[in-house]
Short mmCIF file of C-alpha atoms in Angstrom, two decimals:
data_model
loop_
_atom_site.label_atom_id
_atom_site.label_comp_id
_atom_site.label_asym_id
_atom_site.label_seq_id
_atom_site.Cartn_x
_atom_site.Cartn_y
_atom_site.Cartn_z
CA MET A 1 0.00 0.00 0.00
CA ASP A 2 2.84 2.41 0.79
CA PHE A 3 4.24 1.91 -2.71
CA LEU A 4 0.87 2.62 -4.34
CA TYR A 5 0.45 5.72 -2.13
CA ALA A 6 3.90 6.94 -3.22
CA ILE A 7 2.97 6.53 -6.89
CA LEU A 8 -0.69 7.50 -7.03
CA ILE A 9 -1.30 9.94 -4.16
CA ASP A 10 1.85 11.53 -2.76
CA PRO A 11 2.99 13.37 -5.95
CA PHE A 12 -0.39 15.11 -6.21
CA VAL A 13 -0.32 16.00 -2.50
CA GLN A 14 3.06 17.67 -3.08
CA MET A 15 1.63 19.63 -6.02
CA VAL A 16 -1.23 20.97 -3.90
CA GLU A 17 0.93 21.77 -0.86
CA LEU A 18 3.58 23.68 -2.88
CA PRO A 19 1.77 25.39 -5.78
CA ASP A 20 4.61 27.86 -6.39
CA PHE A 21 7.06 24.99 -6.87
CA LEU A 22 4.58 23.31 -9.23
CA LEU A 23 4.36 26.51 -11.29
CA GLN A 24 8.15 26.67 -11.43
CA VAL A 25 8.30 23.08 -12.69
CA LEU A 26 5.60 23.80 -15.29
CA TRP A 27 7.45 26.89 -16.49
CA GLU A 28 10.75 25.00 -16.81
CA GLY A 29 8.92 22.28 -18.73
CA PHE A 30 7.22 24.84 -20.96
CA VAL A 31 10.53 26.45 -21.93
CA ALA A 32 12.17 23.08 -22.58
CA GLY A 33 9.14 22.08 -24.65
CA VAL A 34 9.33 25.25 -26.74
CA LEU A 35 13.01 24.60 -27.46
CA TYR A 36 12.31 20.95 -28.34
CA ALA A 37 9.60 22.19 -30.69
CA LEU A 38 12.10 24.52 -32.38
CA ILE A 39 14.41 21.57 -33.07
CA ALA A 40 11.48 19.48 -34.29
CA LEU A 41 10.46 22.24 -36.73
CA GLY A 42 13.73 21.71 -38.62
CA PHE A 43 12.94 18.01 -39.01
CA VAL A 44 9.38 18.76 -40.12
CA LEU A 45 10.50 21.21 -42.82
CA ILE A 46 12.79 18.67 -44.49
CA PHE A 47 10.31 15.82 -44.12
CA LYS A 48 7.44 17.82 -45.63
CA ALA A 49 9.47 18.71 -48.72
CA SER A 50 11.29 15.47 -49.40
CA GLY A 51 9.84 12.73 -47.21
CA VAL A 52 13.31 12.28 -45.70
CA PHE A 53 14.01 12.15 -41.98
CA ASN A 54 16.96 14.53 -41.72
CA PHE A 55 19.22 12.87 -39.17
CA ALA A 56 21.64 15.80 -39.57
CA GLN A 57 19.27 18.41 -38.08
CA GLY A 58 20.83 18.02 -34.62
CA ILE A 59 24.37 18.62 -35.81
CA MET A 60 23.12 21.54 -37.92
CA VAL A 61 22.03 23.18 -34.65
CA VAL A 62 25.53 22.67 -33.24
CA PHE A 63 27.27 23.74 -36.45
CA ALA A 64 25.24 26.95 -36.70
CA GLY A 65 25.93 27.85 -33.05
CA LEU A 66 29.66 27.10 -33.36
CA THR A 67 29.93 29.14 -36.57
CA LEU A 68 28.34 32.16 -34.89
CA VAL A 69 30.54 31.97 -31.79
CA GLY A 70 33.64 31.05 -33.79
CA LEU A 71 33.30 34.07 -36.09
CA HIS A 72 32.86 36.36 -33.10
CA GLU A 73 35.99 34.91 -31.48
CA LYS A 74 37.88 35.84 -34.65
CA GLY A 75 36.97 39.49 -34.04
CA VAL A 76 33.83 39.74 -36.17
CA PRO A 77 31.15 41.95 -34.54
CA ALA A 78 28.17 39.98 -33.19
CA TYR A 79 25.53 41.10 -35.68
CA LEU A 80 27.90 40.79 -38.66
CA ALA A 81 28.79 37.29 -37.41
CA LEU A 82 25.04 36.53 -37.30
CA ILE A 83 24.60 37.66 -40.92
CA LEU A 84 27.67 35.68 -42.03
CA THR A 85 26.37 32.59 -40.21
CA ILE A 86 23.08 32.89 -42.10
CA GLY A 87 25.17 33.01 -45.27
CA VAL A 88 27.08 29.89 -44.19
CA MET A 89 23.82 28.03 -43.61
CA GLY A 90 22.70 29.14 -47.08
CA VAL A 91 25.89 27.76 -48.63
CA LEU A 92 25.40 24.54 -46.67
CA ALA A 93 21.83 24.27 -48.01
CA LEU A 94 23.00 24.70 -51.61
CA ALA A 95 25.80 22.16 -51.10
CA VAL A 96 23.40 19.59 -49.61
CA GLU A 97 20.97 20.05 -52.50
CA ARG A 98 23.71 19.84 -55.14
CA PHE A 99 25.90 17.05 -53.75
CA VAL A 100 23.51 14.99 -51.58
CA MET A 101 19.88 15.36 -52.63
CA ARG A 102 20.13 15.87 -56.39
CA PRO A 103 22.22 12.74 -57.14
CA LEU A 104 19.82 10.64 -55.06
CA VAL A 105 16.53 11.61 -56.73
CA ASN A 106 14.18 8.61 -57.05
CA GLN A 107 16.32 6.51 -54.71
CA PRO A 108 14.60 4.62 -51.84
CA ASP A 109 13.96 6.57 -48.63
CA ILE A 110 16.44 4.44 -46.69
CA ILE A 111 19.22 5.62 -49.04
CA LEU A 112 18.30 9.24 -48.40
CA LEU A 113 18.21 8.61 -44.64
CA MET A 114 21.68 7.06 -44.80
CA SER A 115 22.92 10.09 -46.73
CA THR A 116 21.79 12.39 -43.90
CA ILE A 117 23.60 10.16 -41.39
CA GLY A 118 26.72 10.51 -43.53
CA LEU A 119 26.17 14.28 -43.60
CA THR A 120 25.95 14.24 -39.80
CA TYR A 121 29.36 12.67 -39.34
CA PHE A 122 30.89 14.90 -42.01
CA LEU A 123 29.65 18.01 -40.16
CA ILE A 124 30.92 16.63 -36.82
CA GLY A 125 34.39 16.08 -38.24
CA PHE A 126 34.40 19.35 -40.20
CA GLY A 127 33.12 21.28 -37.18
CA GLU A 128 35.78 19.84 -34.86
CA PHE A 129 38.46 20.58 -37.47
CA ILE A 130 37.40 24.23 -37.81
CA PHE A 131 36.21 25.11 -34.29
CA GLY A 132 37.78 22.44 -32.07
CA GLY A 133 35.91 20.18 -29.70
CA GLU A 134 35.83 22.47 -26.65
CA PRO A 135 32.50 23.93 -25.46
CA LYS A 136 32.05 27.62 -26.26
CA GLN A 137 30.00 30.28 -24.52
CA MET A 138 27.17 31.79 -26.55
CA ILE A 139 27.46 35.55 -27.17
CA THR A 140 24.14 36.26 -25.49
CA GLU A 141 24.67 39.86 -24.41
CA GLU A 142 26.47 40.81 -27.64
CA LEU A 143 23.35 39.74 -29.59
CA GLY A 144 21.15 41.88 -27.36
CA LEU A 145 19.39 38.95 -25.72
CA PRO A 146 18.23 39.57 -22.14
CA THR A 147 19.96 38.06 -19.14
CA GLY A 148 19.09 37.90 -15.46
CA SER A 149 15.79 36.90 -13.89
CA THR A 150 12.62 38.23 -12.32
CA ALA A 151 10.98 36.75 -9.21
CA PHE A 152 7.23 36.86 -8.54
CA GLU A 153 5.68 36.26 -5.13
CA ILE A 154 2.95 33.62 -5.19
CA GLY A 155 0.67 32.83 -2.29
CA ASP A 156 2.13 32.76 1.20
CA GLY A 157 5.85 33.35 0.65
CA GLY A 158 6.15 31.33 -2.55
CA LEU A 159 8.35 32.47 -5.43
CA LEU A 160 8.22 31.97 -9.19
CA ILE A 161 11.55 32.80 -10.85
CA LEU A 162 11.57 33.47 -14.60
CA GLN A 163 14.86 33.67 -16.48
CA HIS A 164 14.71 36.47 -19.04
CA ILE A 165 16.45 34.34 -21.68
CA ASP A 166 13.70 31.73 -21.28
CA ILE A 167 11.02 34.36 -21.87
CA ALA A 168 12.92 35.54 -24.95
CA ALA A 169 13.17 31.93 -26.20
CA ALA A 170 9.42 31.46 -25.89
CA VAL A 171 8.67 34.74 -27.70
CA ILE A 172 11.15 34.04 -30.51
CA ALA A 173 9.78 30.51 -30.95
CA ILE A 174 6.21 31.84 -31.24
CA ILE A 175 7.31 34.45 -33.81
CA MET A 176 9.18 31.81 -35.83
CA VAL A 177 6.22 29.45 -35.85
CA GLY A 178 3.97 32.29 -37.01
CA CYS A 179 6.41 33.22 -39.80
CA LEU A 180 6.64 29.58 -40.95
CA ALA A 181 2.85 29.23 -40.93
CA VAL A 182 2.52 32.33 -43.14
CA PHE A 183 5.35 31.09 -45.37
CA PHE A 184 3.69 27.72 -45.94
CA ASN A 185 0.12 28.94 -46.39
CA LYS A 186 0.34 32.40 -47.95
CA THR A 187 3.36 32.43 -50.27
CA ARG A 188 3.89 30.93 -53.71
CA ILE A 189 7.00 29.09 -52.56
CA GLY A 190 5.13 27.69 -49.56
CA ARG A 191 2.34 26.34 -51.79
CA ALA A 192 4.95 24.87 -54.16
CA LEU A 193 6.66 23.23 -51.21
CA ARG A 194 3.39 21.63 -50.10
CA ALA A 195 2.81 20.42 -53.66
CA VAL A 196 6.25 18.79 -53.70
CA ALA A 197 5.50 17.15 -50.37
CA ASP A 198 2.23 15.70 -51.71
CA ASP A 199 3.59 14.29 -55.00
CA HIS A 200 7.02 14.87 -56.56
CA GLN A 201 5.98 13.79 -60.06
CA ALA A 202 2.83 15.92 -60.07
CA ALA A 203 4.82 18.93 -58.86
CA LEU A 204 7.36 18.45 -61.64
CA SER A 205 4.59 18.18 -64.23
CA VAL A 206 3.33 21.69 -63.38
CA GLY A 207 6.79 23.22 -63.59
CA ILE A 208 7.90 23.24 -59.95
CA SER A 209 11.65 22.82 -59.59
CA LEU A 210 12.50 20.16 -57.01
CA ASN A 211 16.07 21.38 -56.77
CA GLN A 212 14.99 24.94 -56.02
CA ILE A 213 12.46 23.83 -53.42
CA TRP A 214 14.96 21.55 -51.69
CA ALA A 215 17.58 24.32 -51.52
CA ILE A 216 15.00 26.71 -50.04
CA VAL A 217 13.72 24.25 -47.47
CA TRP A 218 17.22 23.23 -46.36
CA PHE A 219 18.08 26.91 -45.97
CA ALA A 220 14.90 27.42 -43.90
CA ALA A 221 15.86 24.42 -41.77
CA GLY A 222 19.32 25.99 -41.37
CA ILE A 223 17.77 29.25 -40.09
CA VAL A 224 15.66 27.26 -37.62
CA ALA A 225 18.83 25.41 -36.56
CA LEU A 226 20.67 28.71 -36.04
CA THR A 227 17.85 30.10 -33.90
CA THR A 228 17.74 26.90 -31.88
CA GLY A 229 21.52 26.89 -31.45
CA ILE A 230 21.45 30.47 -30.14
CA MET A 231 18.67 29.82 -27.62
CA TRP A 232 20.01 26.45 -26.40
CA GLY A 233 23.53 27.88 -26.35
CA ALA A 234 22.35 30.82 -24.23
CA ARG A 235 21.03 28.38 -21.59
CA SER A 236 24.16 26.23 -21.68
CA ASP A 237 27.41 26.18 -23.62
CA VAL A 238 27.57 25.53 -27.36
CA SER A 239 29.09 22.09 -27.70
CA PHE A 240 28.61 18.85 -29.60
CA ALA A 241 26.61 17.56 -26.62
CA LEU A 242 23.73 19.66 -27.98
CA GLU A 243 23.33 17.05 -30.70
CA ILE A 244 22.14 14.57 -28.08
CA ILE A 245 19.57 17.08 -26.82
CA ALA A 246 18.44 17.56 -30.42
CA LEU A 247 17.49 13.88 -30.60
CA LYS A 248 14.73 14.71 -28.09
CA ALA A 249 12.94 15.95 -31.20
CA LEU A 250 12.30 12.30 -32.10
CA PRO A 251 9.63 11.68 -29.45
CA VAL A 252 8.26 15.16 -30.18
CA LEU A 253 7.80 14.20 -33.84
CA ILE A 254 6.24 10.86 -32.94
CA LEU A 255 3.66 12.61 -30.76
CA GLY A 256 2.96 15.53 -33.07
CA GLY A 257 3.33 13.87 -36.47
CA PHE A 258 6.26 14.14 -38.86
CA THR A 259 4.53 16.55 -41.24
CA SER A 260 2.75 18.93 -38.90
CA ILE A 261 4.10 22.26 -37.65
CA PRO A 262 1.33 22.59 -35.01
CA GLY A 263 2.11 18.98 -34.09
CA ALA A 264 5.75 19.89 -33.44
CA ILE A 265 4.62 22.62 -31.05
CA VAL A 266 2.08 20.50 -29.17
CA GLY A 267 4.41 17.49 -29.07
CA GLY A 268 7.26 19.65 -27.77
CA LEU A 269 5.13 21.02 -24.94
CA ILE A 270 3.85 17.55 -23.97
CA ILE A 271 7.39 16.16 -23.86
CA GLY A 272 8.93 19.19 -22.15
CA ILE A 273 6.31 19.52 -19.41
CA GLY A 274 5.83 15.75 -19.05
CA GLU A 275 9.49 14.95 -18.48
CA LYS A 276 9.95 17.78 -15.93
CA ILE A 277 6.92 16.73 -13.90
CA GLY A 278 7.95 13.08 -14.13
CA GLU A 279 11.50 13.82 -13.01
CA ILE A 280 10.50 16.00 -10.05
CA TYR A 281 7.52 14.10 -8.64
CA TRP A 282 8.02 10.47 -9.75
CA GLY A 283 11.77 10.38 -10.43
CA PRO A 284 12.87 9.99 -6.77
CA LEU A 285 10.87 6.73 -6.55
CA VAL A 286 13.30 5.08 -8.98
CA GLY A 287 16.48 6.91 -8.00
CA GLY A 288 16.06 9.90 -10.36
CA GLY A 289 17.42 10.43 -13.85
CA ILE A 290 14.21 9.49 -15.66
CA GLU A 291 14.25 12.78 -17.61
CA SER A 292 16.73 11.24 -20.05
CA TRP A 293 14.44 8.39 -21.10
CA LEU A 294 10.88 9.28 -20.07
CA ALA A 295 10.22 11.15 -23.33
CA TYR A 296 11.05 8.05 -25.37
CA MET A 297 8.77 5.90 -23.19
CA ILE A 298 5.89 8.35 -23.66
CA ALA A 299 6.49 8.30 -27.43
CA LEU A 300 6.69 4.51 -27.53
CA ILE A 301 3.38 4.09 -25.69
CA PHE A 302 1.77 6.73 -27.90
CA LEU A 303 3.12 5.00 -31.01
CA LEU A 304 1.18 1.85 -30.15
CA PHE A 305 -2.16 3.65 -30.26
CA ARG A 306 -1.70 6.41 -32.88
CA PRO A 307 1.33 5.76 -35.14
CA GLN A 308 0.71 8.82 -37.31
CA GLY A 309 0.85 11.20 -34.33
CA LEU A 310 -1.69 13.73 -33.07
CA PHE A 311 -1.62 15.89 -36.22
CA GLY A 312 -0.04 13.48 -38.71
CA GLU A 313 -1.78 12.35 -41.84
CA ARG A 314 -3.26 8.85 -41.68
CA ILE A 315 -1.92 6.70 -44.52
CA ILE A 316 -4.74 4.87 -46.27
CA GLU A 317 -3.98 2.15 -48.79
CA ARG A 318 -6.79 0.70 -50.90
CA VAL A 319 -6.37 -2.70 -52.49
#
């Protein structure tokens, strides 16, 4: 009975007794979820345009962050380094389209997936060769991002502490999602991209250039990776360890659906908030550390009941 009480009753008693602490946990989970969603957006963009799971999205986040910090360390002013980094991600997008995607047109999906794995290890080696393997500090203040924190009193002596960089991350993520939604639904390129995602051959037959669309979407994914690298790097150092964090986008995509931008947001929030609450209130029962694997367990259970995700498109095959 004590074990059942510890699992089913005690965590909720703690939530009621310390509401300010619960709010703090929810806020931390919300911010983590927003950042997971940003990473997942990069995966969704590539998958919508080409049907390929871009395994390299995680290392693109690291590469973009390292390029920005590395240029600044060479004496380039922060905002000029930001513009140059955007240019580097554009060159990377063109190179991927020309040397990876274009030669593999009409190849099976598994071949394209393997090519992105190869791209991942190329970028790891190239990044270590150029920038070294040491963690670097993000140039948060130089970019004009806020630092510090604000504390709010809640109830009888409770405190809710909000880091300013976390608030900025949430605002920037919301703006980016809004811009992507407008891009996909209101622009000619966005409509062409959706046409390519639906049927490559049909898109080609109406004059849509696959090569152009792929270059654009990889560049957009690079911009998302740069934004994610800046925000994650501001909360911790910029290092190759961020690639592991980026893989948290996998359960986010499973929950939200691989082709849905709203799904990436909702999935990110579910994973972010779920793993924080699980770690704080249920983690001590098993010795802690469940934050590293709870997201994958949630995704696995969800996969059994709804494989296409919350917002994914159900695949119907008629015989």
